Coordinates of C-alpha atoms in Angstrom, one line a residue:
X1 CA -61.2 1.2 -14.0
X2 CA -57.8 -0.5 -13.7
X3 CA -57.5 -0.3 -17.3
X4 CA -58.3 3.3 -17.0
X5 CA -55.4 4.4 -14.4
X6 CA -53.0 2.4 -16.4
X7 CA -53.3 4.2 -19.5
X8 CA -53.1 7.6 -17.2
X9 CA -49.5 6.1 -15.9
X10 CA -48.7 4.5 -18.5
X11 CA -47.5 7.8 -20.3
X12 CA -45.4 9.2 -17.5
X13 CA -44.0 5.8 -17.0
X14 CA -42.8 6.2 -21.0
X15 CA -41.6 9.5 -20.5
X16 CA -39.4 8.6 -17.6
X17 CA -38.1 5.4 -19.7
X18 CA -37.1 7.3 -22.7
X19 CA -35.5 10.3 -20.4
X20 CA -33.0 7.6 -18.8
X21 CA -32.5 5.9 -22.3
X22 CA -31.4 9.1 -23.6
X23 CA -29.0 9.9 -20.5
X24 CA -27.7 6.7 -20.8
X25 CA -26.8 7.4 -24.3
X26 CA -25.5 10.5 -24.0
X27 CA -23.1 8.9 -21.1
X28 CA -22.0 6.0 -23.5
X29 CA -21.4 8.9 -26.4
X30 CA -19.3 11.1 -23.9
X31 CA -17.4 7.6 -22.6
X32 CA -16.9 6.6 -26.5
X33 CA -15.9 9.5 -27.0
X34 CA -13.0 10.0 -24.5
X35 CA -11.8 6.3 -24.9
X36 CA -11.1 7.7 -28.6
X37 CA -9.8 11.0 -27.8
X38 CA -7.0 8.8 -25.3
X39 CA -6.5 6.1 -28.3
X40 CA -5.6 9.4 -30.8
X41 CA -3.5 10.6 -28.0
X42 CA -1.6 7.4 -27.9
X43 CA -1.0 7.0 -31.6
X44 CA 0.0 10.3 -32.3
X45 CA 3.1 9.6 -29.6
X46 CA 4.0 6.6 -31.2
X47 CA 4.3 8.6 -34.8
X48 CA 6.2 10.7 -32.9
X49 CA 8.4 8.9 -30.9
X50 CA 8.6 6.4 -33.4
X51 CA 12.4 5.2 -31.7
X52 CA 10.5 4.5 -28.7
X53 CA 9.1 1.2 -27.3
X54 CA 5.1 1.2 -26.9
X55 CA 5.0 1.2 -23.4
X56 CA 6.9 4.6 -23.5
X57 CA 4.0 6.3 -25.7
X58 CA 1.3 4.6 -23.1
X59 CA 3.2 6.0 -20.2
X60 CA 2.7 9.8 -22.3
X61 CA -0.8 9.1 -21.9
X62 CA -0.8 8.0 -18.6
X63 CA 0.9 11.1 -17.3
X64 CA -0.8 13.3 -19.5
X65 CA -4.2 11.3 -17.9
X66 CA -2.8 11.9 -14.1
X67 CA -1.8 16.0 -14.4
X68 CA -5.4 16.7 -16.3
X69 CA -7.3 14.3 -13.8
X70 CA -5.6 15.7 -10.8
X71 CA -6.1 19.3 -11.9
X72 CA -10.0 18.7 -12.6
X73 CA -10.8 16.7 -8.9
X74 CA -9.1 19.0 -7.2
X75 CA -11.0 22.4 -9.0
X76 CA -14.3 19.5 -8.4
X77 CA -13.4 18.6 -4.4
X78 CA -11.9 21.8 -3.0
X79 CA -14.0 24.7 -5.7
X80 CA -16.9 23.7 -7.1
X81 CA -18.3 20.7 -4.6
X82 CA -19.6 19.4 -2.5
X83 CA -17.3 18.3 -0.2
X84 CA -16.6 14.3 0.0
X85 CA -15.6 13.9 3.3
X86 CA -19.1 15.6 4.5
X87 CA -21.8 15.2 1.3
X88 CA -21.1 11.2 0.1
X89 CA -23.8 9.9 -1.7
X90 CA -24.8 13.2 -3.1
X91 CA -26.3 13.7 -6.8
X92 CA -23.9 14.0 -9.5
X93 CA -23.1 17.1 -10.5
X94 CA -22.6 18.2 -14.3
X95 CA -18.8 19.0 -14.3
X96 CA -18.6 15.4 -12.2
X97 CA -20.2 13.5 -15.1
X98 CA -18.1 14.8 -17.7
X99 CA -14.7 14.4 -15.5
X100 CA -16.2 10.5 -14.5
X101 CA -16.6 9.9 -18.3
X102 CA -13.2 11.2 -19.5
X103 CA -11.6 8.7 -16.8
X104 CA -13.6 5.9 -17.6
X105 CA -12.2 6.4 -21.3
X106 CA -8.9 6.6 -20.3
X107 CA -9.1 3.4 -17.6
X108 CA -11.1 1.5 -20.8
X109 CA -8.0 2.0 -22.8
X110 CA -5.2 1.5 -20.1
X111 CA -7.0 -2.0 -19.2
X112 CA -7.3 -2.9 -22.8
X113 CA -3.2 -1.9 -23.5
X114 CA -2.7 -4.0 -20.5
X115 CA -4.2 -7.1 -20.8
X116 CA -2.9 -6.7 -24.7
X117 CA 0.5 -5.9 -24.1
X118 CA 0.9 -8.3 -20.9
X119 CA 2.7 -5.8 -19.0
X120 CA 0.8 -5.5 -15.6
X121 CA 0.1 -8.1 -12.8
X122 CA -3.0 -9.4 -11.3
X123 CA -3.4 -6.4 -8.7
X124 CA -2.7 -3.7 -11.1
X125 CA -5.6 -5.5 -13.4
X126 CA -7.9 -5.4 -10.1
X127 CA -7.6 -2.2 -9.8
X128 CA -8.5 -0.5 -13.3
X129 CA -11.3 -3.1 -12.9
X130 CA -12.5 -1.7 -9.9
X131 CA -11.9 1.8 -10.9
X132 CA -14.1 1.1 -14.3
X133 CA -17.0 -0.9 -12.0
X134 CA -17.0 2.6 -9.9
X135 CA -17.1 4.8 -12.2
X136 CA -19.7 2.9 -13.9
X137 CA -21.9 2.7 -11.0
X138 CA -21.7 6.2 -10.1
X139 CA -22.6 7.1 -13.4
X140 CA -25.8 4.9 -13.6
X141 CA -26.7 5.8 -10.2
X142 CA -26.3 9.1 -10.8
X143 CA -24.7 9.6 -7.5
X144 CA -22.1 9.1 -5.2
X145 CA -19.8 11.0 -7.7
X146 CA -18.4 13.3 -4.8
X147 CA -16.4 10.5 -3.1
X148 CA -15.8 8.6 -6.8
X149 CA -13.7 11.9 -7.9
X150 CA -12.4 12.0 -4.6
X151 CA -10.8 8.7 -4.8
X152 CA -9.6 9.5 -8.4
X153 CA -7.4 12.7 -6.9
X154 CA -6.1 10.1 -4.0
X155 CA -5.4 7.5 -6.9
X156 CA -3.3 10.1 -9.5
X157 CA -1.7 12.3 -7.1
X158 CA 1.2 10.0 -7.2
X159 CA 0.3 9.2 -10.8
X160 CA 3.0 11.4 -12.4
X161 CA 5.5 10.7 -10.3
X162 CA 5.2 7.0 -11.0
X163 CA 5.8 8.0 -14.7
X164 CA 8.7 10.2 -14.2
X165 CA 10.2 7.1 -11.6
X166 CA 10.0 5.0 -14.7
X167 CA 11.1 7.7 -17.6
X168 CA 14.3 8.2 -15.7
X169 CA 14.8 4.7 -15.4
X170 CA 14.9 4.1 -19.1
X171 CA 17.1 7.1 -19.8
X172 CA 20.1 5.9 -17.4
X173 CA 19.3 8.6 -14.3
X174 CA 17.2 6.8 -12.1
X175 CA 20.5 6.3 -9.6
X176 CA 20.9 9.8 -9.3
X177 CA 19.8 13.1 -6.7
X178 CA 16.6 13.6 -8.7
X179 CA 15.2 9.8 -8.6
X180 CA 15.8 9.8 -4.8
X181 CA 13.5 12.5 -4.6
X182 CA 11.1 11.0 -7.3
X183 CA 10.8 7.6 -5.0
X184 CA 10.7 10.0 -1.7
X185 CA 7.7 12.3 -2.5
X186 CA 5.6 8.8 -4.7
X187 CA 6.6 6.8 -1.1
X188 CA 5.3 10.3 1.3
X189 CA 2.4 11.0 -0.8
X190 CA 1.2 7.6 -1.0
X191 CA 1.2 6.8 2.5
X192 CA -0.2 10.1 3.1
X193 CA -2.9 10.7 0.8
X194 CA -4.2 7.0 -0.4
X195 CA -3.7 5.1 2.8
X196 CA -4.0 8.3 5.6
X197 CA -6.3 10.7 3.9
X198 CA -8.3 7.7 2.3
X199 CA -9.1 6.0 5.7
X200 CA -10.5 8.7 6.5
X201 CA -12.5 9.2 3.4
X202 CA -13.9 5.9 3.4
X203 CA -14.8 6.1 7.7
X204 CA -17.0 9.0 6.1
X205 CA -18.3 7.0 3.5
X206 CA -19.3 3.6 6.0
X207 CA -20.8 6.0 8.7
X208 CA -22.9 8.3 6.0
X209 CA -26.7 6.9 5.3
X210 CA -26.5 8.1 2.0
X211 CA -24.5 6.1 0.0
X212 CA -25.6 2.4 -1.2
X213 CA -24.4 -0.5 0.6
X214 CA -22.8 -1.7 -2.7
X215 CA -20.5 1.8 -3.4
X216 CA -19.4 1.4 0.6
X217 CA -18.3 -2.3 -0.8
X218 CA -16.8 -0.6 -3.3
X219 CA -14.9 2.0 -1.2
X220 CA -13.6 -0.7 0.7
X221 CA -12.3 -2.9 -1.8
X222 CA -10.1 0.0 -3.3
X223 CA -8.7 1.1 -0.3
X224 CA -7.9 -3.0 0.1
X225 CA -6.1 -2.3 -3.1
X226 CA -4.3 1.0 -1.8
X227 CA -2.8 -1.7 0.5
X228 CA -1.7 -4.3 -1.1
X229 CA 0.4 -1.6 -3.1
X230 CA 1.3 0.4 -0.3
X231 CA 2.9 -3.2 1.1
X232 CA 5.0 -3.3 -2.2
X233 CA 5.6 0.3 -1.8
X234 CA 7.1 -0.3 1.7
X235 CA 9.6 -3.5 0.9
X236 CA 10.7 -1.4 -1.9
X237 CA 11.4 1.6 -0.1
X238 CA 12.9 -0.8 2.8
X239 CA 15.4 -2.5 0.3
X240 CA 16.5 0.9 -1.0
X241 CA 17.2 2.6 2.4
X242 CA 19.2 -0.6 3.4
X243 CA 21.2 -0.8 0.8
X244 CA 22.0 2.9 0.7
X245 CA 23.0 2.8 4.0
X246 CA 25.2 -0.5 4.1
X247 CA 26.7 1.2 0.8
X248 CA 27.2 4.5 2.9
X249 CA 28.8 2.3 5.8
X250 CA 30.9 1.0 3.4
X251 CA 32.1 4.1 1.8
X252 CA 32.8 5.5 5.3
X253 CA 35.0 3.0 6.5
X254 CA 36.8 2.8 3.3
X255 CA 37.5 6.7 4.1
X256 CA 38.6 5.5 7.6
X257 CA 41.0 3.2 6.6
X258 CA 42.8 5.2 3.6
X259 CA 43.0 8.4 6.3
X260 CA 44.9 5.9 8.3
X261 CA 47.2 4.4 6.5
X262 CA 48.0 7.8 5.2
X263 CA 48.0 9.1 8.9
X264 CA 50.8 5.8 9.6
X265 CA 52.4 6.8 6.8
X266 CA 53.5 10.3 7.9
X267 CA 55.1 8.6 10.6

């Protein structure tokens, strides 16, 4: 008898094994796939800026990665759905997936230039490592991808203009008009969107039933990250304004003085 139900399960119990074995696959193509597609991206702008440092053709990619990313979360979150801050935990959706796979691609490359290269810190290593763990986990679980692509929109809004903060550094017009605004909007939108919007994203996330204890631990140690940046973010921002203002000071009383001597002079 027991040998009799277990041949009559035993075939459904295959069929669901070899239906997860093939999505897995078909995930690890479309993730092989994109890591590639970045990798051709990123040779192709060293061939052609061949007079350009490395870094400069992985900062092409990583723009090119934030303006496609941020376009495709936002036509996920605020079009096509569900909404995060209401449906966490809810199945993955089909355009999800494919957007999930072609950042998990690009993050696989970015770590592996990184580490390569030597040019990040600890916490900037923590958080592509996070950021691949997620994805990697909303992919396998096959949910949860609503509030995984709402954290990539938080995390590349400001993606761009991080690029273009450090493009006009290297071509001599970061001290200008334009790179005030470039630090002004990265600063605003940060605190905004990652630290302000995100708290709120992730109270949603801790109150919701849906979601697995491990993606709330998860949540929360990416919005630990948000932080740590946001407190480099701030003493950098700090710095600046001070020493545009004691330089402004200066200037003034410089003005002062020569209107007064030529004021005595008249005299």
């Amino acid at each position: 008898m027991t040998q009799c139900c277990f041949l009559r399960v035993h075939p459904l119990f295959f069929w669901f094994w070899s239906f997860h074995r093939r999505m897995a696959l078909a995930l690890c193509l479309q993730a092989l796939c994109s890591l590639g597609g970045w990798l051709s991206l990123y040779i192709s702008f060293c061939r052609l800026n061949n007079h350009r440092s490395y870094e400069w053709s992985c900062r092409l990619v990583t723009f090119t990665h934030g303006v496609l990313s941020i376009g495709l979360s936002a036509y996920i979150g605020f079009i096509d759905g569900p909404w995060p801050f209401t449906h966490p935990g809810s199945p993955n959706t089909p355009l999800q997936v494919h957007v999930l796979c072609l950042t998990l691609g690009y993050f696989i490359f970015d770590l592996g230039w990184c580490i390569y290269f030597q040019s990040e810190g600890a916490l900037m290593l923590a958080h592509h490592t996070l950021s691949i763990l997620g994805i990697i986990m909303a992919l396998v679980l096959g949910e949860s991808g609503t509030e995984v692509n709402a954290v990539l929109f938080g995390s590349e809004i400001t993606n761009p203009l991080l690029q273009m903060r450090w493009f006009l550094r290297e071509t001599g017009h970061y001290h200008s008009f334009t790179g005030d605004v470039v630090d002004f909007l990265f600063a605003a939108l940060f605190t905004g969107v990652r630290i302000g919007v995100g708290a709120h994203l992730l109270f949603c996330e801790m109150v919701s039933p849906k979601p697995k204890w491990f993606v709330k631990v998860g949540g929360v140690a990416m919005y630990a990250v948000s932080w740590c940046f946001m407190f480099s973010i701030w003493r950098f921002a700090w710095r600046k304004s001070s020493k545009k203002y004691h330089t402004w000071r200066s200037r003034r009383s410089e003005e002062r003085q020569l209107k007064h001597n030529g004021h005595l002079k008249t005299h």
